Amino acid sequence: LELHPEKTKIVYCKDDDRPDGYAQTSFDFLGYTFRPRRSKNHWGKYFINFTPAISNKAAKTIRQTSRGWNWPLRSDKQLEDLARMFNPIILGWINYYGRYYKSALYPTLKCLERRLVMWATRKYKRLRNHQRRGAQWLNCIAQKQPTLFAHWRLLYALAGQ
């Protein structure tokens, strides 16, 4: 049996009960990064806990995958068509990576939202070359139909809309 030196390492699981320092305090496993993070207990008090969240590598893969979908070039599709095409994949990402420390997933979901804005500014002439107008238009749609895209349930529920 031979151990891989980069994949096999001893990691110090730092939290409030173990405040000492160590060279390795995080590791990646199955698309998650396990490291010390701030958590909230039952009484609303914050503490440091060793918890998983989406890894940078997994977030990068999601962004690259969504870039490969060529949102702006799909101007022949309606918003509902895009939702039908991509919701199963987005929902799978949310269900898998959003299980632990969901807030670490929000920047990646906002990247999907920016891709939708790019699609809207390319599809509709009145929004062309106006990213802010495209974002406002999409925001209005999201308020009227918050369940159209899977990631809207998280992003717009977060904003209290």
JSON list of C-alpha atoms in Angstrom, two decimals:
[
{"chain": "A", "resi": 1, "resn": "LEU", "atom": "CA", "xyz": [0.00, 0.00, 0.00]},
{"chain": "A", "resi": 2, "resn": "GLU", "atom": "CA", "xyz": [1.43, 3.36, -1.03]},
{"chain": "A", "resi": 3, "resn": "LEU", "atom": "CA", "xyz": [0.05, 6.71, 0.14]},
{"chain": "A", "resi": 4, "resn": "HIS", "atom": "CA", "xyz": [-0.01, 9.74, -2.12]},
{"chain": "A", "resi": 5, "resn": "PRO", "atom": "CA", "xyz": [1.88, 12.58, -0.33]},
{"chain": "A", "resi": 6, "resn": "GLU", "atom": "CA", "xyz": [-0.42, 15.37, -1.59]},
{"chain": "A", "resi": 7, "resn": "LYS", "atom": "CA", "xyz": [-3.68, 13.52, -1.08]},
{"chain": "A", "resi": 8, "resn": "THR", "atom": "CA", "xyz": [-2.85, 11.99, 2.29]},
{"chain": "A", "resi": 9, "resn": "LYS", "atom": "CA", "xyz": [-2.01, 14.47, 5.00]},
{"chain": "A", "resi": 10, "resn": "ILE", "atom": "CA", "xyz": [-2.71, 15.14, 8.64]},
{"chain": "A", "resi": 11, "resn": "VAL", "atom": "CA", "xyz": [-4.98, 18.15, 9.11]},
{"chain": "A", "resi": 12, "resn": "TYR", "atom": "CA", "xyz": [-5.56, 20.03, 12.35]},
{"chain": "A", "resi": 13, "resn": "CYS", "atom": "CA", "xyz": [-9.33, 20.44, 12.88]},
{"chain": "A", "resi": 14, "resn": "LYS", "atom": "CA", "xyz": [-9.22, 23.88, 14.46]},
{"chain": "A", "resi": 15, "resn": "ASP", "atom": "CA", "xyz": [-12.31, 25.12, 16.31]},
{"chain": "A", "resi": 16, "resn": "ASP", "atom": "CA", "xyz": [-13.16, 26.95, 19.54]},
{"chain": "A", "resi": 17, "resn": "ASP", "atom": "CA", "xyz": [-12.11, 23.95, 21.64]},
{"chain": "A", "resi": 18, "resn": "ARG", "atom": "CA", "xyz": [-8.81, 23.54, 19.74]},
{"chain": "A", "resi": 19, "resn": "PRO", "atom": "CA", "xyz": [-7.33, 27.02, 19.24]},
{"chain": "A", "resi": 20, "resn": "ASP", "atom": "CA", "xyz": [-3.74, 25.93, 18.52]},
{"chain": "A", "resi": 21, "resn": "GLY", "atom": "CA", "xyz": [-2.11, 26.62, 15.15]},
{"chain": "A", "resi": 22, "resn": "TYR", "atom": "CA", "xyz": [-0.89, 24.07, 12.64]},
{"chain": "A", "resi": 23, "resn": "ALA", "atom": "CA", "xyz": [0.48, 24.12, 9.10]},
{"chain": "A", "resi": 24, "resn": "GLN", "atom": "CA", "xyz": [-2.55, 22.36, 7.57]},
{"chain": "A", "resi": 25, "resn": "THR", "atom": "CA", "xyz": [-5.98, 23.46, 8.79]},
{"chain": "A", "resi": 26, "resn": "SER", "atom": "CA", "xyz": [-8.10, 22.63, 5.73]},
{"chain": "A", "resi": 27, "resn": "PHE", "atom": "CA", "xyz": [-8.59, 19.94, 3.11]},
{"chain": "A", "resi": 28, "resn": "ASP", "atom": "CA", "xyz": [-10.75, 19.29, 0.03]},
{"chain": "A", "resi": 29, "resn": "PHE", "atom": "CA", "xyz": [-12.92, 16.20, -0.27]},
{"chain": "A", "resi": 30, "resn": "LEU", "atom": "CA", "xyz": [-15.80, 15.41, -2.67]},
{"chain": "A", "resi": 31, "resn": "GLY", "atom": "CA", "xyz": [-16.15, 19.02, -3.83]},
{"chain": "A", "resi": 32, "resn": "TYR", "atom": "CA", "xyz": [-16.15, 20.47, -0.32]},
{"chain": "A", "resi": 33, "resn": "THR", "atom": "CA", "xyz": [-13.45, 22.35, 1.56]},
{"chain": "A", "resi": 34, "resn": "PHE", "atom": "CA", "xyz": [-13.36, 21.47, 5.23]},
{"chain": "A", "resi": 35, "resn": "ARG", "atom": "CA", "xyz": [-11.88, 24.29, 7.30]},
{"chain": "A", "resi": 36, "resn": "PRO", "atom": "CA", "xyz": [-12.57, 26.42, 10.38]},
{"chain": "A", "resi": 37, "resn": "ARG", "atom": "CA", "xyz": [-15.61, 28.66, 9.81]},
{"chain": "A", "resi": 38, "resn": "ARG", "atom": "CA", "xyz": [-17.84, 30.88, 11.86]},
{"chain": "A", "resi": 39, "resn": "SER", "atom": "CA", "xyz": [-21.08, 29.16, 12.89]},
{"chain": "A", "resi": 40, "resn": "LYS", "atom": "CA", "xyz": [-24.08, 30.07, 15.02]},
{"chain": "A", "resi": 41, "resn": "ASN", "atom": "CA", "xyz": [-25.27, 27.89, 17.91]},
{"chain": "A", "resi": 42, "resn": "HIS", "atom": "CA", "xyz": [-28.85, 27.31, 19.12]},
{"chain": "A", "resi": 43, "resn": "TRP", "atom": "CA", "xyz": [-28.79, 30.50, 21.20]},
{"chain": "A", "resi": 44, "resn": "GLY", "atom": "CA", "xyz": [-27.60, 32.70, 18.34]},
{"chain": "A", "resi": 45, "resn": "LYS", "atom": "CA", "xyz": [-24.04, 32.98, 19.61]},
{"chain": "A", "resi": 46, "resn": "TYR", "atom": "CA", "xyz": [-21.21, 32.74, 17.06]},
{"chain": "A", "resi": 47, "resn": "PHE", "atom": "CA", "xyz": [-18.32, 30.32, 17.44]},
{"chain": "A", "resi": 48, "resn": "ILE", "atom": "CA", "xyz": [-15.59, 28.74, 15.30]},
{"chain": "A", "resi": 49, "resn": "ASN", "atom": "CA", "xyz": [-16.42, 25.29, 13.97]},
{"chain": "A", "resi": 50, "resn": "PHE", "atom": "CA", "xyz": [-14.70, 22.92, 11.52]},
{"chain": "A", "resi": 51, "resn": "THR", "atom": "CA", "xyz": [-17.31, 22.67, 8.75]},
{"chain": "A", "resi": 52, "resn": "PRO", "atom": "CA", "xyz": [-17.53, 21.93, 5.00]},
{"chain": "A", "resi": 53, "resn": "ALA", "atom": "CA", "xyz": [-18.52, 24.33, 2.22]},
{"chain": "A", "resi": 54, "resn": "ILE", "atom": "CA", "xyz": [-18.22, 24.30, -1.56]},
{"chain": "A", "resi": 55, "resn": "SER", "atom": "CA", "xyz": [-14.56, 24.19, -2.59]},
{"chain": "A", "resi": 56, "resn": "ASN", "atom": "CA", "xyz": [-12.99, 26.81, -4.83]},
{"chain": "A", "resi": 57, "resn": "LYS", "atom": "CA", "xyz": [-12.29, 24.11, -7.40]},
{"chain": "A", "resi": 58, "resn": "ALA", "atom": "CA", "xyz": [-15.96, 23.00, -7.48]},
{"chain": "A", "resi": 59, "resn": "ALA", "atom": "CA", "xyz": [-17.16, 26.62, -7.71]},
{"chain": "A", "resi": 60, "resn": "LYS", "atom": "CA", "xyz": [-14.78, 27.21, -10.61]},
{"chain": "A", "resi": 61, "resn": "THR", "atom": "CA", "xyz": [-16.10, 24.09, -12.35]},
{"chain": "A", "resi": 62, "resn": "ILE", "atom": "CA", "xyz": [-19.69, 25.34, -11.95]},
{"chain": "A", "resi": 63, "resn": "ARG", "atom": "CA", "xyz": [-18.77, 28.74, -13.38]},
{"chain": "A", "resi": 64, "resn": "GLN", "atom": "CA", "xyz": [-16.93, 27.14, -16.32]},
{"chain": "A", "resi": 65, "resn": "THR", "atom": "CA", "xyz": [-19.86, 24.81, -16.99]},
{"chain": "A", "resi": 66, "resn": "SER", "atom": "CA", "xyz": [-22.32, 27.71, -17.00]},
{"chain": "A", "resi": 67, "resn": "ARG", "atom": "CA", "xyz": [-20.00, 29.66, -19.30]},
{"chain": "A", "resi": 68, "resn": "GLY", "atom": "CA", "xyz": [-20.05, 26.70, -21.66]},
{"chain": "A", "resi": 69, "resn": "TRP", "atom": "CA", "xyz": [-23.84, 26.94, -21.92]},
{"chain": "A", "resi": 70, "resn": "ASN", "atom": "CA", "xyz": [-23.39, 30.16, -23.96]},
{"chain": "A", "resi": 71, "resn": "TRP", "atom": "CA", "xyz": [-26.31, 32.03, -22.38]},
{"chain": "A", "resi": 72, "resn": "PRO", "atom": "CA", "xyz": [-25.97, 35.19, -24.53]},
{"chain": "A", "resi": 73, "resn": "LEU", "atom": "CA", "xyz": [-26.01, 33.18, -27.75]},
{"chain": "A", "resi": 74, "resn": "ARG", "atom": "CA", "xyz": [-29.35, 31.60, -26.87]},
{"chain": "A", "resi": 75, "resn": "SER", "atom": "CA", "xyz": [-31.33, 34.73, -27.70]},
{"chain": "A", "resi": 76, "resn": "ASP", "atom": "CA", "xyz": [-33.77, 32.61, -29.71]},
{"chain": "A", "resi": 77, "resn": "LYS", "atom": "CA", "xyz": [-35.00, 31.04, -26.45]},
{"chain": "A", "resi": 78, "resn": "GLN", "atom": "CA", "xyz": [-37.52, 32.46, -23.99]},
{"chain": "A", "resi": 79, "resn": "LEU", "atom": "CA", "xyz": [-36.74, 32.79, -20.28]},
{"chain": "A", "resi": 80, "resn": "GLU", "atom": "CA", "xyz": [-39.01, 29.82, -19.51]},
{"chain": "A", "resi": 81, "resn": "ASP", "atom": "CA", "xyz": [-37.09, 27.69, -22.03]},
{"chain": "A", "resi": 82, "resn": "LEU", "atom": "CA", "xyz": [-33.79, 28.52, -20.33]},
{"chain": "A", "resi": 83, "resn": "ALA", "atom": "CA", "xyz": [-35.32, 27.66, -16.96]},
{"chain": "A", "resi": 84, "resn": "ARG", "atom": "CA", "xyz": [-36.56, 24.33, -18.31]},
{"chain": "A", "resi": 85, "resn": "MET", "atom": "CA", "xyz": [-33.14, 23.56, -19.81]},
{"chain": "A", "resi": 86, "resn": "PHE", "atom": "CA", "xyz": [-30.91, 24.49, -16.88]},
{"chain": "A", "resi": 87, "resn": "ASN", "atom": "CA", "xyz": [-33.02, 24.16, -13.71]},
{"chain": "A", "resi": 88, "resn": "PRO", "atom": "CA", "xyz": [-32.36, 20.43, -13.16]},
{"chain": "A", "resi": 89, "resn": "ILE", "atom": "CA", "xyz": [-28.61, 21.02, -13.23]},
{"chain": "A", "resi": 90, "resn": "ILE", "atom": "CA", "xyz": [-28.73, 24.16, -11.07]},
{"chain": "A", "resi": 91, "resn": "LEU", "atom": "CA", "xyz": [-31.04, 22.44, -8.58]},
{"chain": "A", "resi": 92, "resn": "GLY", "atom": "CA", "xyz": [-28.63, 19.51, -8.36]},
{"chain": "A", "resi": 93, "resn": "TRP", "atom": "CA", "xyz": [-25.76, 21.87, -7.55]},
{"chain": "A", "resi": 94, "resn": "ILE", "atom": "CA", "xyz": [-27.84, 23.65, -4.91]},
{"chain": "A", "resi": 95, "resn": "ASN", "atom": "CA", "xyz": [-28.95, 20.37, -3.32]},
{"chain": "A", "resi": 96, "resn": "TYR", "atom": "CA", "xyz": [-25.42, 18.99, -3.20]},
{"chain": "A", "resi": 97, "resn": "TYR", "atom": "CA", "xyz": [-23.27, 22.01, -2.39]},
{"chain": "A", "resi": 98, "resn": "GLY", "atom": "CA", "xyz": [-25.91, 23.97, -0.49]},
{"chain": "A", "resi": 99, "resn": "ARG", "atom": "CA", "xyz": [-26.32, 21.29, 2.17]},
{"chain": "A", "resi": 100, "resn": "TYR", "atom": "CA", "xyz": [-23.54, 22.77, 4.32]},
{"chain": "A", "resi": 101, "resn": "TYR", "atom": "CA", "xyz": [-22.65, 26.45, 4.69]},
{"chain": "A", "resi": 102, "resn": "LYS", "atom": "CA", "xyz": [-25.04, 27.57, 1.96]},
{"chain": "A", "resi": 103, "resn": "SER", "atom": "CA", "xyz": [-23.77, 31.16, 1.97]},
{"chain": "A", "resi": 104, "resn": "ALA", "atom": "CA", "xyz": [-20.49, 30.01, 0.38]},
{"chain": "A", "resi": 105, "resn": "LEU", "atom": "CA", "xyz": [-22.54, 29.01, -2.69]},
{"chain": "A", "resi": 106, "resn": "TYR", "atom": "CA", "xyz": [-24.09, 32.48, -3.18]},
{"chain": "A", "resi": 107, "resn": "PRO", "atom": "CA", "xyz": [-21.20, 34.06, -5.18]},
{"chain": "A", "resi": 108, "resn": "THR", "atom": "CA", "xyz": [-21.36, 31.17, -7.65]},
{"chain": "A", "resi": 109, "resn": "LEU", "atom": "CA", "xyz": [-25.14, 31.56, -7.98]},
{"chain": "A", "resi": 110, "resn": "LYS", "atom": "CA", "xyz": [-24.70, 35.29, -8.54]},
{"chain": "A", "resi": 111, "resn": "CYS", "atom": "CA", "xyz": [-22.41, 34.38, -11.44]},
{"chain": "A", "resi": 112, "resn": "LEU", "atom": "CA", "xyz": [-25.33, 32.44, -12.96]},
{"chain": "A", "resi": 113, "resn": "GLU", "atom": "CA", "xyz": [-27.47, 35.53, -12.45]},
{"chain": "A", "resi": 114, "resn": "ARG", "atom": "CA", "xyz": [-24.92, 37.69, -14.32]},
{"chain": "A", "resi": 115, "resn": "ARG", "atom": "CA", "xyz": [-25.07, 35.22, -17.21]},
{"chain": "A", "resi": 116, "resn": "LEU", "atom": "CA", "xyz": [-28.85, 35.63, -17.29]},
{"chain": "A", "resi": 117, "resn": "VAL", "atom": "CA", "xyz": [-28.43, 39.42, -17.37]},
{"chain": "A", "resi": 118, "resn": "MET", "atom": "CA", "xyz": [-26.06, 39.04, -20.33]},
{"chain": "A", "resi": 119, "resn": "TRP", "atom": "CA", "xyz": [-28.68, 36.90, -22.06]},
{"chain": "A", "resi": 120, "resn": "ALA", "atom": "CA", "xyz": [-31.41, 39.50, -21.43]},
{"chain": "A", "resi": 121, "resn": "THR", "atom": "CA", "xyz": [-29.30, 42.41, -22.68]},
{"chain": "A", "resi": 122, "resn": "ARG", "atom": "CA", "xyz": [-28.55, 40.50, -25.86]},
{"chain": "A", "resi": 123, "resn": "LYS", "atom": "CA", "xyz": [-32.11, 39.30, -26.46]},
{"chain": "A", "resi": 124, "resn": "TYR", "atom": "CA", "xyz": [-34.08, 42.51, -25.85]},
{"chain": "A", "resi": 125, "resn": "LYS", "atom": "CA", "xyz": [-33.19, 45.60, -27.84]},
{"chain": "A", "resi": 126, "resn": "ARG", "atom": "CA", "xyz": [-34.31, 48.05, -25.15]},
{"chain": "A", "resi": 127, "resn": "LEU", "atom": "CA", "xyz": [-31.87, 46.45, -22.68]},
{"chain": "A", "resi": 128, "resn": "ARG", "atom": "CA", "xyz": [-28.95, 46.30, -25.10]},
{"chain": "A", "resi": 129, "resn": "ASN", "atom": "CA", "xyz": [-25.65, 47.66, -23.68]},
{"chain": "A", "resi": 130, "resn": "HIS", "atom": "CA", "xyz": [-27.34, 48.37, -20.33]},
{"chain": "A", "resi": 131, "resn": "GLN", "atom": "CA", "xyz": [-26.36, 45.78, -17.75]},
{"chain": "A", "resi": 132, "resn": "ARG", "atom": "CA", "xyz": [-28.13, 47.65, -14.95]},
{"chain": "A", "resi": 133, "resn": "ARG", "atom": "CA", "xyz": [-31.40, 47.79, -16.89]},
{"chain": "A", "resi": 134, "resn": "GLY", "atom": "CA", "xyz": [-31.08, 44.10, -17.66]},
{"chain": "A", "resi": 135, "resn": "ALA", "atom": "CA", "xyz": [-30.53, 43.33, -13.98]},
{"chain": "A", "resi": 136, "resn": "GLN", "atom": "CA", "xyz": [-33.55, 45.44, -13.00]},
{"chain": "A", "resi": 137, "resn": "TRP", "atom": "CA", "xyz": [-35.71, 43.73, -15.61]},
{"chain": "A", "resi": 138, "resn": "LEU", "atom": "CA", "xyz": [-34.63, 40.31, -14.37]},
{"chain": "A", "resi": 139, "resn": "ASN", "atom": "CA", "xyz": [-35.25, 41.41, -10.78]},
{"chain": "A", "resi": 140, "resn": "CYS", "atom": "CA", "xyz": [-38.85, 42.34, -11.69]},
{"chain": "A", "resi": 141, "resn": "ILE", "atom": "CA", "xyz": [-39.34, 38.93, -13.31]},
{"chain": "A", "resi": 142, "resn": "ALA", "atom": "CA", "xyz": [-37.86, 37.23, -10.24]},
{"chain": "A", "resi": 143, "resn": "GLN", "atom": "CA", "xyz": [-40.25, 39.08, -7.94]},
{"chain": "A", "resi": 144, "resn": "LYS", "atom": "CA", "xyz": [-43.24, 38.04, -10.06]},
{"chain": "A", "resi": 145, "resn": "GLN", "atom": "CA", "xyz": [-42.05, 34.45, -10.58]},
{"chain": "A", "resi": 146, "resn": "PRO", "atom": "CA", "xyz": [-39.59, 33.62, -7.77]},
{"chain": "A", "resi": 147, "resn": "THR", "atom": "CA", "xyz": [-39.66, 29.89, -8.54]},
{"chain": "A", "resi": 148, "resn": "LEU", "atom": "CA", "xyz": [-38.84, 30.16, -12.25]},
{"chain": "A", "resi": 149, "resn": "PHE", "atom": "CA", "xyz": [-35.12, 29.48, -11.72]},
{"chain": "A", "resi": 150, "resn": "ALA", "atom": "CA", "xyz": [-33.88, 27.23, -8.91]},
{"chain": "A", "resi": 151, "resn": "HIS", "atom": "CA", "xyz": [-31.23, 29.71, -7.76]},
{"chain": "A", "resi": 152, "resn": "TRP", "atom": "CA", "xyz": [-33.79, 32.54, -7.50]},
{"chain": "A", "resi": 153, "resn": "ARG", "atom": "CA", "xyz": [-35.39, 30.77, -4.53]},
{"chain": "A", "resi": 154, "resn": "LEU", "atom": "CA", "xyz": [-32.15, 31.27, -2.63]},
{"chain": "A", "resi": 155, "resn": "LEU", "atom": "CA", "xyz": [-30.94, 34.63, -3.93]},
{"chain": "A", "resi": 156, "resn": "TYR", "atom": "CA", "xyz": [-34.24, 36.48, -3.73]},
{"chain": "A", "resi": 157, "resn": "ALA", "atom": "CA", "xyz": [-35.37, 34.82, -0.50]},
{"chain": "A", "resi": 158, "resn": "LEU", "atom": "CA", "xyz": [-32.06, 36.03, 0.93]},
{"chain": "A", "resi": 159, "resn": "ALA", "atom": "CA", "xyz": [-32.90, 39.62, -0.02]},
{"chain": "A", "resi": 160, "resn": "GLY", "atom": "CA", "xyz": [-36.31, 39.30, 1.65]},
{"chain": "A", "resi": 161, "resn": "GLN", "atom": "CA", "xyz": [-38.26, 39.52, -1.59]}
]
